[in-house]
Short mmCIF file of C-alpha atoms in Angstrom, two decimals:
data_model
loop_
_atom_site.label_atom_id
_atom_site.label_comp_id
_atom_site.label_asym_id
_atom_site.label_seq_id
_atom_site.Cartn_x
_atom_site.Cartn_y
_atom_site.Cartn_z
CA UNK X 100 8.75 28.01 -13.34
CA UNK X 101 11.19 29.25 -10.68
CA UNK X 102 11.52 26.03 -8.73
CA UNK X 103 10.74 27.81 -5.46
CA UNK X 104 7.53 25.85 -4.82
CA UNK X 105 9.55 22.64 -5.21
CA UNK X 106 11.98 23.76 -2.53
CA UNK X 107 9.18 24.95 -0.27
CA UNK X 108 7.33 21.64 -0.59
CA UNK X 109 10.42 19.82 0.56
CA UNK X 110 10.99 22.33 3.36
CA UNK X 111 7.42 22.02 4.61
CA UNK X 112 7.79 18.30 5.21
CA UNK X 113 11.30 18.16 6.62
CA UNK X 114 11.42 21.13 8.99
CA UNK X 115 11.66 18.79 11.96
CA UNK X 116 14.51 16.90 10.34
CA UNK X 117 16.42 20.19 10.38
CA UNK X 118 16.14 20.27 14.17
CA UNK X 119 13.15 22.47 14.89
CA UNK X 120 9.59 21.73 15.98
CA UNK X 121 6.40 23.76 16.02
CA UNK X 122 5.37 24.91 19.51
CA UNK X 123 1.64 25.68 19.34
CA UNK X 124 -0.28 27.31 22.14
CA UNK X 125 2.73 28.40 24.22
CA UNK X 126 3.57 31.76 25.67
CA UNK X 127 5.77 32.39 22.61
CA UNK X 128 2.86 32.41 20.23
CA UNK X 129 1.25 29.84 17.90
CA UNK X 130 4.11 29.60 15.43
CA UNK X 131 7.18 30.05 17.60
CA UNK X 132 9.85 27.44 17.05
CA UNK X 133 12.45 26.11 19.49
CA UNK X 134 15.53 24.01 18.94
CA UNK X 135 15.00 20.33 19.64
CA UNK X 136 17.54 20.24 22.47
CA UNK X 137 15.48 22.80 24.45
CA UNK X 138 12.37 20.58 24.41
CA UNK X 139 13.90 17.29 25.57
CA UNK X 140 13.57 18.26 29.17
CA UNK X 141 9.87 18.95 28.76
CA UNK X 142 9.07 15.59 27.11
CA UNK X 143 11.51 13.07 28.56
CA UNK X 144 9.70 9.95 27.32
CA UNK X 145 9.72 10.68 23.59
CA UNK X 146 12.06 12.56 21.28
CA UNK X 147 10.37 15.94 20.69
CA UNK X 148 11.51 16.03 17.08
CA UNK X 149 8.61 13.67 16.42
CA UNK X 150 6.17 16.58 16.20
CA UNK X 151 5.25 18.02 12.82
CA UNK X 152 2.68 20.66 12.09
CA UNK X 153 -0.37 18.37 11.67
CA UNK X 154 0.48 16.94 8.27
CA UNK X 155 -1.36 13.65 7.74
CA UNK X 156 1.71 11.32 7.87
CA UNK X 157 3.21 12.68 11.04
CA UNK X 158 0.40 14.43 12.93
CA UNK X 159 -0.04 11.46 15.22
CA UNK X 160 2.97 9.44 16.37
CA UNK X 161 1.33 7.29 19.00
CA UNK X 162 1.36 4.03 17.05
CA UNK X 163 2.45 0.78 18.74
CA UNK X 164 4.99 -1.54 17.17
CA UNK X 165 2.37 -4.13 16.41
CA UNK X 166 0.49 -1.65 14.23
CA UNK X 167 3.21 -2.26 11.67
CA UNK X 168 2.10 -5.91 11.45
CA UNK X 169 -1.35 -5.18 10.03
CA UNK X 170 -0.23 -2.05 8.15
CA UNK X 171 2.35 -4.05 6.21
CA UNK X 172 -0.09 -6.93 5.62
CA UNK X 173 -2.63 -4.49 4.23
CA UNK X 174 -0.07 -2.83 2.03
CA UNK X 175 1.43 -6.04 0.66
CA UNK X 176 -1.15 -8.87 0.65
CA UNK X 177 -3.51 -7.41 -1.89
CA UNK X 178 -5.82 -8.92 -4.46
CA UNK X 179 -2.77 -9.45 -6.65
CA UNK X 180 -2.00 -12.54 -4.60
CA UNK X 181 -4.99 -14.24 -6.33
CA UNK X 182 -2.97 -14.24 -9.55
CA UNK X 183 -0.05 -16.23 -8.16
CA UNK X 184 -1.44 -19.66 -9.25
CA UNK X 185 -1.71 -18.24 -12.74
CA UNK X 186 1.98 -17.24 -12.63
CA UNK X 187 2.80 -20.90 -11.90
CA UNK X 188 1.07 -21.82 -15.14
CA UNK X 189 4.01 -20.38 -17.13
CA UNK X 190 6.80 -20.75 -14.61
CA UNK X 191 5.97 -24.36 -13.67
CA UNK X 192 6.41 -26.03 -10.31
CA UNK X 193 10.17 -25.52 -10.04
CA UNK X 194 10.40 -22.07 -11.63
CA UNK X 195 7.34 -20.79 -9.77
CA UNK X 196 8.49 -21.97 -6.33
CA UNK X 197 12.01 -20.60 -6.80
CA UNK X 198 10.73 -17.28 -8.11
CA UNK X 199 8.29 -16.91 -5.22
CA UNK X 200 10.97 -17.73 -2.65
CA UNK X 201 13.71 -15.58 -4.14
CA UNK X 202 11.26 -12.66 -4.44
CA UNK X 203 10.29 -13.16 -0.81
CA UNK X 204 13.92 -12.93 0.34
CA UNK X 205 14.79 -9.96 -1.86
CA UNK X 206 11.65 -8.15 -0.74
CA UNK X 207 12.41 -8.62 2.91
CA UNK X 208 16.05 -7.54 2.58
CA UNK X 209 15.01 -4.55 0.51
CA UNK X 210 12.41 -3.50 3.05
CA UNK X 211 14.87 -3.90 5.91
CA UNK X 212 17.47 -1.71 4.19
CA UNK X 213 14.84 0.90 3.46
CA UNK X 214 13.65 1.01 7.07
CA UNK X 215 17.21 1.31 8.31
CA UNK X 216 17.39 4.62 6.43
CA UNK X 217 14.41 6.08 8.20
CA UNK X 218 16.74 7.75 10.67
CA UNK X 219 20.02 9.12 9.38
CA UNK X 220 22.30 11.15 11.68
CA UNK X 221 19.41 11.73 14.03
CA UNK X 222 17.04 12.96 11.34
CA UNK X 223 13.83 11.11 10.52
CA UNK X 224 13.01 10.55 6.87
CA UNK X 225 9.28 10.29 7.16
CA UNK X 226 8.46 10.26 3.44
CA UNK X 227 10.05 8.92 0.31
CA UNK X 228 10.81 12.30 -1.10
CA UNK X 229 12.61 13.31 2.10
CA UNK X 230 14.97 10.39 1.63
CA UNK X 231 15.34 11.42 -2.00
CA UNK X 232 16.12 14.98 -0.93
CA UNK X 233 18.74 13.76 1.51
CA UNK X 234 20.41 11.78 -1.31
CA UNK X 235 20.02 14.14 -4.26
CA UNK X 236 19.24 17.55 -2.89
CA UNK X 237 15.95 19.37 -2.18
CA UNK X 238 14.79 19.93 -5.74
CA UNK X 239 16.34 16.92 -7.54
CA UNK X 240 15.18 14.65 -4.72
CA UNK X 241 11.58 15.76 -5.19
CA UNK X 242 11.64 15.15 -8.98
CA UNK X 243 13.45 11.84 -8.53
CA UNK X 244 10.75 10.35 -6.31
CA UNK X 245 7.41 12.13 -6.32
CA UNK X 246 6.36 11.66 -9.98
CA UNK X 247 6.96 7.94 -9.80
CA UNK X 248 5.40 7.64 -6.35
CA UNK X 249 2.29 9.44 -7.60
CA UNK X 250 2.06 7.07 -10.57
CA UNK X 251 1.96 4.14 -8.18
CA UNK X 252 -0.35 5.72 -5.56
CA UNK X 253 -2.89 7.09 -8.01
CA UNK X 254 -2.71 4.03 -10.22
CA UNK X 255 -3.43 1.81 -7.27
CA UNK X 256 -6.37 3.98 -6.29
CA UNK X 257 -7.77 3.45 -9.75
CA UNK X 258 -7.17 -0.31 -9.84
CA UNK X 259 -8.60 -0.85 -6.36
CA UNK X 260 -11.72 1.00 -7.47
CA UNK X 261 -12.13 -1.30 -10.42
CA UNK X 262 -11.28 -4.44 -8.40
CA UNK X 263 -13.79 -3.55 -5.69
CA UNK X 264 -16.42 -2.76 -8.31
CA UNK X 265 -15.89 -6.12 -10.04
CA UNK X 266 -16.04 -8.00 -6.77
CA UNK X 267 -19.26 -6.20 -5.73
CA UNK X 268 -20.81 -7.00 -9.11
CA UNK X 269 -19.77 -10.64 -8.75
CA UNK X 270 -21.36 -10.86 -5.31
CA UNK X 271 -24.51 -9.28 -6.69
CA UNK X 272 -24.77 -11.78 -9.53
CA UNK X 273 -24.03 -14.77 -7.32
CA UNK X 274 -26.79 -13.63 -5.02
CA UNK X 275 -29.28 -13.77 -7.89
CA UNK X 276 -28.92 -10.30 -9.38
CA UNK X 277 -30.32 -9.60 -12.79
CA UNK X 278 -27.15 -8.31 -14.36
CA UNK X 279 -28.74 -5.04 -15.44
CA UNK X 280 -26.49 -3.03 -13.11
CA UNK X 281 -23.22 -2.30 -14.88
CA UNK X 282 -19.71 -2.24 -13.48
CA UNK X 283 -19.63 1.56 -13.40
CA UNK X 284 -22.41 1.69 -10.81
CA UNK X 285 -20.51 -0.61 -8.46
CA UNK X 286 -17.37 1.45 -8.86
CA UNK X 287 -19.28 4.58 -7.89
CA UNK X 288 -20.78 2.84 -4.87
CA UNK X 289 -17.30 1.86 -3.76
CA UNK X 290 -16.08 5.46 -4.30
CA UNK X 291 -18.87 6.88 -2.15
CA UNK X 292 -17.70 4.75 0.81
CA UNK X 293 -14.14 6.01 0.20
CA UNK X 294 -15.42 9.59 0.28
CA UNK X 295 -16.31 9.19 3.93
CA UNK X 296 -13.19 7.21 4.84
CA UNK X 297 -10.93 9.82 3.16
CA UNK X 298 -11.87 12.29 5.91
CA UNK X 299 -9.85 10.38 8.51
CA UNK X 300 -7.36 12.98 9.62
CA UNK X 301 -3.99 11.20 9.58
CA UNK X 302 -2.19 7.95 8.87
CA UNK X 303 -2.38 6.67 12.41
CA UNK X 304 -6.16 7.13 12.38
CA UNK X 305 -6.27 4.32 9.75
CA UNK X 306 -5.23 1.72 12.35
CA UNK X 307 -8.63 0.10 12.75
CA UNK X 308 -9.35 0.24 9.00
CA UNK X 309 -5.97 -1.30 8.30
CA UNK X 310 -6.48 -4.05 10.91
CA UNK X 311 -9.84 -5.04 9.41
CA UNK X 312 -8.37 -5.00 5.86
CA UNK X 313 -5.44 -7.17 6.97
CA UNK X 314 -7.76 -9.73 8.49
CA UNK X 315 -9.79 -9.80 5.30
CA UNK X 316 -6.76 -10.33 3.09
CA UNK X 317 -5.49 -13.27 5.20
CA UNK X 318 -9.02 -14.67 5.34
CA UNK X 319 -9.80 -14.63 1.62
CA UNK X 320 -6.40 -16.19 0.95
CA UNK X 321 -7.24 -18.94 3.44
CA UNK X 322 -10.65 -19.43 1.88
CA UNK X 323 -9.04 -19.65 -1.56
CA UNK X 324 -6.50 -22.38 -0.86
CA UNK X 325 -8.65 -24.41 1.56
CA UNK X 326 -11.61 -24.43 -0.86
CA UNK X 327 -9.36 -25.44 -3.77
CA UNK X 328 -7.86 -28.17 -1.63
CA UNK X 329 -11.26 -29.41 -0.43
CA UNK X 330 -12.71 -29.51 -3.93
CA UNK X 331 -9.68 -31.44 -5.17
CA UNK X 332 -8.05 -31.41 -8.55
CA UNK X 333 -10.27 -30.88 -11.58
CA UNK X 334 -10.62 -33.81 -13.96
CA UNK X 335 -7.88 -34.19 -16.56
CA UNK X 336 -5.75 -31.53 -14.86
CA UNK X 337 -2.55 -30.84 -16.79
CA UNK X 338 0.56 -28.85 -15.96
CA UNK X 339 2.22 -28.63 -19.41
CA UNK X 340 1.97 -25.82 -21.94
CA UNK X 341 0.94 -27.91 -24.92
CA UNK X 342 -0.79 -25.76 -27.50
CA UNK X 343 0.98 -22.58 -26.38
CA UNK X 344 3.29 -21.01 -28.96
CA UNK X 345 6.88 -20.12 -28.12
CA UNK X 346 6.08 -16.43 -28.23
CA UNK X 347 3.04 -16.84 -25.99
CA UNK X 348 5.12 -18.85 -23.57
CA UNK X 349 7.88 -16.21 -23.37
CA UNK X 350 5.37 -13.39 -22.93
CA UNK X 351 3.53 -15.46 -20.35
CA UNK X 352 6.76 -15.96 -18.38
CA UNK X 353 7.42 -12.19 -18.34
CA UNK X 354 3.85 -11.58 -17.27
CA UNK X 355 4.20 -14.22 -14.54
CA UNK X 356 7.36 -12.55 -13.22
CA UNK X 357 5.47 -9.25 -13.17
CA UNK X 358 2.62 -10.92 -11.24
CA UNK X 359 5.04 -12.15 -8.58
CA UNK X 360 6.75 -8.75 -8.41
CA UNK X 361 3.39 -7.05 -8.07
CA UNK X 362 2.44 -9.37 -5.15
CA UNK X 363 5.54 -8.27 -3.29
CA UNK X 364 4.74 -4.56 -3.47
CA UNK X 365 3.92 -2.35 -0.54
CA UNK X 366 7.38 -0.92 -0.03
CA UNK X 367 6.22 2.46 -1.21
CA UNK X 368 4.48 3.20 2.10
CA UNK X 369 6.92 1.63 4.65
CA UNK X 370 8.59 4.97 5.54
CA UNK X 371 5.17 6.50 6.08
CA UNK X 372 4.12 3.61 8.30
CA UNK X 373 7.39 3.81 10.27
CA UNK X 374 6.84 7.58 10.67
CA UNK X 375 3.79 6.89 12.90
CA UNK X 376 5.95 5.22 15.59
CA UNK X 377 7.22 7.42 18.42
CA UNK X 378 10.93 7.81 18.80
CA UNK X 379 11.92 7.23 22.39
CA UNK X 380 14.68 9.63 23.45
CA UNK X 381 17.99 7.95 24.14
CA UNK X 382 16.95 4.56 22.73
CA UNK X 383 19.57 3.13 20.40
CA UNK X 384 18.20 2.31 16.95
CA UNK X 385 15.19 4.56 17.33
CA UNK X 386 12.12 3.12 15.62
CA UNK X 387 14.05 0.57 13.54
CA UNK X 388 13.98 -2.36 15.97
CA UNK X 389 10.29 -2.16 17.03
CA UNK X 390 9.23 -1.57 13.44
CA UNK X 391 11.17 -4.53 12.10
CA UNK X 392 9.66 -6.75 14.81
CA UNK X 393 6.27 -6.01 13.28
CA UNK X 394 7.63 -6.50 9.77
CA UNK X 395 8.87 -10.01 10.56
CA UNK X 396 5.47 -10.99 11.87
CA UNK X 397 3.83 -9.51 8.76
CA UNK X 398 6.18 -11.41 6.48
CA UNK X 399 5.28 -14.63 8.25
CA UNK X 400 1.69 -14.01 7.14
CA UNK X 401 2.90 -13.13 3.65
CA UNK X 402 4.80 -16.44 3.44
CA UNK X 403 1.76 -18.39 4.62
CA UNK X 404 -0.72 -16.71 2.20
CA UNK X 405 1.48 -16.62 -0.90
CA UNK X 406 2.90 -20.15 -0.88
CA UNK X 407 -0.29 -21.92 0.20
CA UNK X 408 -2.51 -20.16 -2.31
CA UNK X 409 -0.05 -20.32 -5.22
CA UNK X 410 0.82 -23.99 -4.81
CA UNK X 411 -2.68 -25.21 -3.98
CA UNK X 412 -4.38 -23.16 -6.68
CA UNK X 413 -1.99 -24.43 -9.35
CA UNK X 414 -2.22 -28.00 -8.04
CA UNK X 415 -6.08 -27.89 -8.25
CA UNK X 416 -6.49 -26.34 -11.71
CA UNK X 417 -3.20 -26.74 -13.53
CA UNK X 418 -2.82 -24.84 -16.76
CA UNK X 419 -6.58 -24.02 -16.78
CA UNK X 420 -6.29 -21.77 -13.72
CA UNK X 421 -7.59 -18.22 -14.33
CA UNK X 422 -5.67 -15.08 -13.54
CA UNK X 423 -7.93 -14.66 -10.51
CA UNK X 424 -8.07 -17.99 -8.77
CA UNK X 425 -11.47 -17.18 -7.17
CA UNK X 426 -12.96 -17.27 -10.71
CA UNK X 427 -11.68 -20.85 -11.05
CA UNK X 428 -13.31 -21.86 -7.77
CA UNK X 429 -16.97 -22.09 -8.71
CA UNK X 430 -18.34 -23.98 -5.73
CA UNK X 431 -19.65 -23.56 -3.13
CA UNK X 432 -21.10 -20.36 -4.56
CA UNK X 433 -21.82 -18.78 -1.18
CA UNK X 434 -18.22 -19.22 -0.12
CA UNK X 435 -16.88 -17.61 -3.29
CA UNK X 436 -19.29 -14.70 -2.70
CA UNK X 437 -17.99 -14.29 0.88
CA UNK X 438 -14.37 -14.34 -0.40
CA UNK X 439 -15.21 -11.67 -2.99
CA UNK X 440 -16.81 -9.53 -0.27
CA UNK X 441 -13.64 -9.86 1.77
CA UNK X 442 -11.70 -8.61 -1.27
CA UNK X 443 -13.94 -5.52 -1.28
CA UNK X 444 -13.31 -4.81 2.39
CA UNK X 445 -9.57 -5.31 1.92
CA UNK X 446 -9.39 -2.96 -1.07
CA UNK X 447 -11.34 -0.40 0.97
CA UNK X 448 -8.53 -0.27 3.54
CA UNK X 449 -5.70 -0.47 0.98
CA UNK X 450 -7.14 2.40 -0.99
CA UNK X 451 -6.92 4.63 2.07
CA UNK X 452 -3.43 3.49 2.98
CA UNK X 453 -2.07 4.33 -0.49
CA UNK X 454 -4.05 7.59 -0.65
CA UNK X 455 -2.83 9.08 2.67
CA UNK X 456 0.63 9.92 1.26
CA UNK X 457 -1.10 11.73 -1.64
CA UNK X 458 -3.27 13.70 0.83
CA UNK X 459 -0.08 14.55 2.72
CA UNK X 460 1.53 15.88 -0.43
CA UNK X 461 -1.57 18.00 -1.27
CA UNK X 462 -1.68 19.60 2.26
CA UNK X 463 2.09 20.19 2.27
CA UNK X 464 1.90 21.89 -1.14
CA UNK X 465 -0.99 24.09 -0.04
CA UNK X 466 0.97 25.24 2.97
CA UNK X 467 4.27 25.66 1.15
CA UNK X 468 2.64 27.79 -1.57
CA UNK X 469 0.86 29.93 1.05
CA UNK X 470 -2.62 29.10 -0.23
CA UNK X 471 -4.54 27.94 2.81
CA UNK X 472 -4.57 25.74 5.89
CA UNK X 473 -8.31 25.63 6.07
CA UNK X 474 -9.35 22.04 6.79
CA UNK X 475 -12.55 22.42 4.78
CA UNK X 476 -10.47 23.03 1.67
CA UNK X 477 -7.40 20.85 2.26
CA UNK X 478 -9.29 17.87 3.69
CA UNK X 479 -12.99 17.93 2.75
CA UNK X 480 -12.68 19.49 -0.71
CA UNK X 481 -9.30 18.31 -2.01
CA UNK X 482 -9.57 14.74 -0.71
CA UNK X 483 -13.10 14.38 -2.07
CA UNK X 484 -11.90 15.67 -5.45
CA UNK X 485 -9.09 13.07 -5.41
CA UNK X 486 -11.56 10.25 -4.73
CA UNK X 487 -13.84 11.58 -7.42
CA UNK X 488 -10.87 11.67 -9.85
CA UNK X 489 -9.86 8.08 -9.25
CA UNK X 490 -13.50 7.02 -9.57
CA UNK X 491 -13.90 8.90 -12.85
CA UNK X 492 -10.77 7.32 -14.35
CA UNK X 493 -11.84 3.87 -13.15
CA UNK X 494 -15.24 4.27 -14.75
CA UNK X 495 -14.07 5.75 -18.04
CA UNK X 496 -11.05 3.52 -18.57
CA UNK X 497 -12.28 -0.08 -17.91
CA UNK X 498 -9.08 -1.62 -19.19
CA UNK X 499 -7.51 -0.78 -15.82
CA UNK X 500 -9.43 -3.80 -14.46
CA UNK X 501 -7.05 -6.19 -16.15
CA UNK X 502 -3.98 -4.46 -14.72
CA UNK X 503 -4.33 -5.70 -11.17
CA UNK X 504 -4.56 -9.44 -11.59
CA UNK X 505 -2.12 -9.51 -14.45
CA UNK X 506 0.34 -7.55 -12.46
CA UNK X 507 1.11 -5.15 -15.27
CA UNK X 508 0.35 -1.84 -13.56
CA UNK X 509 3.51 -1.68 -11.54
CA UNK X 510 5.51 -3.08 -14.42
CA UNK X 511 5.12 0.32 -16.02
CA UNK X 512 7.19 1.80 -13.22
CA UNK X 513 10.83 0.64 -12.98
CA UNK X 514 11.36 -1.76 -10.10
CA UNK X 515 13.99 0.59 -8.74
CA UNK X 516 11.25 2.99 -7.74
CA UNK X 517 9.63 0.38 -5.55
CA UNK X 518 12.94 -0.12 -3.79
CA UNK X 519 13.57 3.59 -3.14
#
């Protein structure tokens, strides 16, 4: 393998960072390029280097700063938050609270540093591999980032499929279902809905989907801790680990740390989210200040959801809390069913958010290798095949279901990758 496709893939997605933009439909022809400085006079409000050849991440840069609030909530507050009370089971009150707080601070600092590198010397790093290429070179940067990013993105697509399928099945059973419909059917039903959503053209077109998903995640967290608080502590609740062997306790602590780390994910799409913001010409700091304003609001919701649910869930059930706190809350049944349905809606939006960078890579590769720009192939066919693939793996490998709540999926990827 010559390595040329690797270089072309990088070139396809960072042409504008090199100072040129595509000028479609002008007197110079559909593919004529002009230096950035020649186009500033034509578009005085925004920096013209924001344009980029219709790739999904950067095709639409008309997002508002407050879009980053619900985008970051959707990316971070996932169903993994439901496992935080279970993490307290092994970490205890003190260890759990300290771990949750320290992780919160580290996560915010890490995200802030990452966002500050979105623009370097006037160039926008719209994707993780572009930042990797800036640091390590075009080819090495691709191989340093893309394999690990794909592991996370595709893995999350699989786990979200299983999680949504389990929640749909739980709602069906709580509504009086017979139980004859297996988990695989519900996963396929979820995948069919994602087939339609996957045809949304670009990242910014996910705004409404992401907003609904963010509302759902905050809502089911609220339902979880308020219901646990209203029901009160279970009888004979205990917070010790009597009966747990030393080995089980050590492994439980490591698993608990992984659960907390998993809950503070979402960094692997922050550059893509920031790329949807327009860069105003002549404004110091570019997109960093407006984006971080949205991030701070998002982290306020993160703090609210994580600490209330973790502390209240552990307080109510003690060491008997399950790795999904909704399974510990058995009444009222209708409220638990509603919360599970909210989980389904949230995973629907999160699936699309984590899939859009994969779609972007596919389209960039097709163009770089000179295959086709036909939307029917790059969008309708390839995106549908990707959804079908994640559905197939989710159905055939049911053990992925335990990866989400236990927080072990992302443990397979070094934490450094989530910080890159």
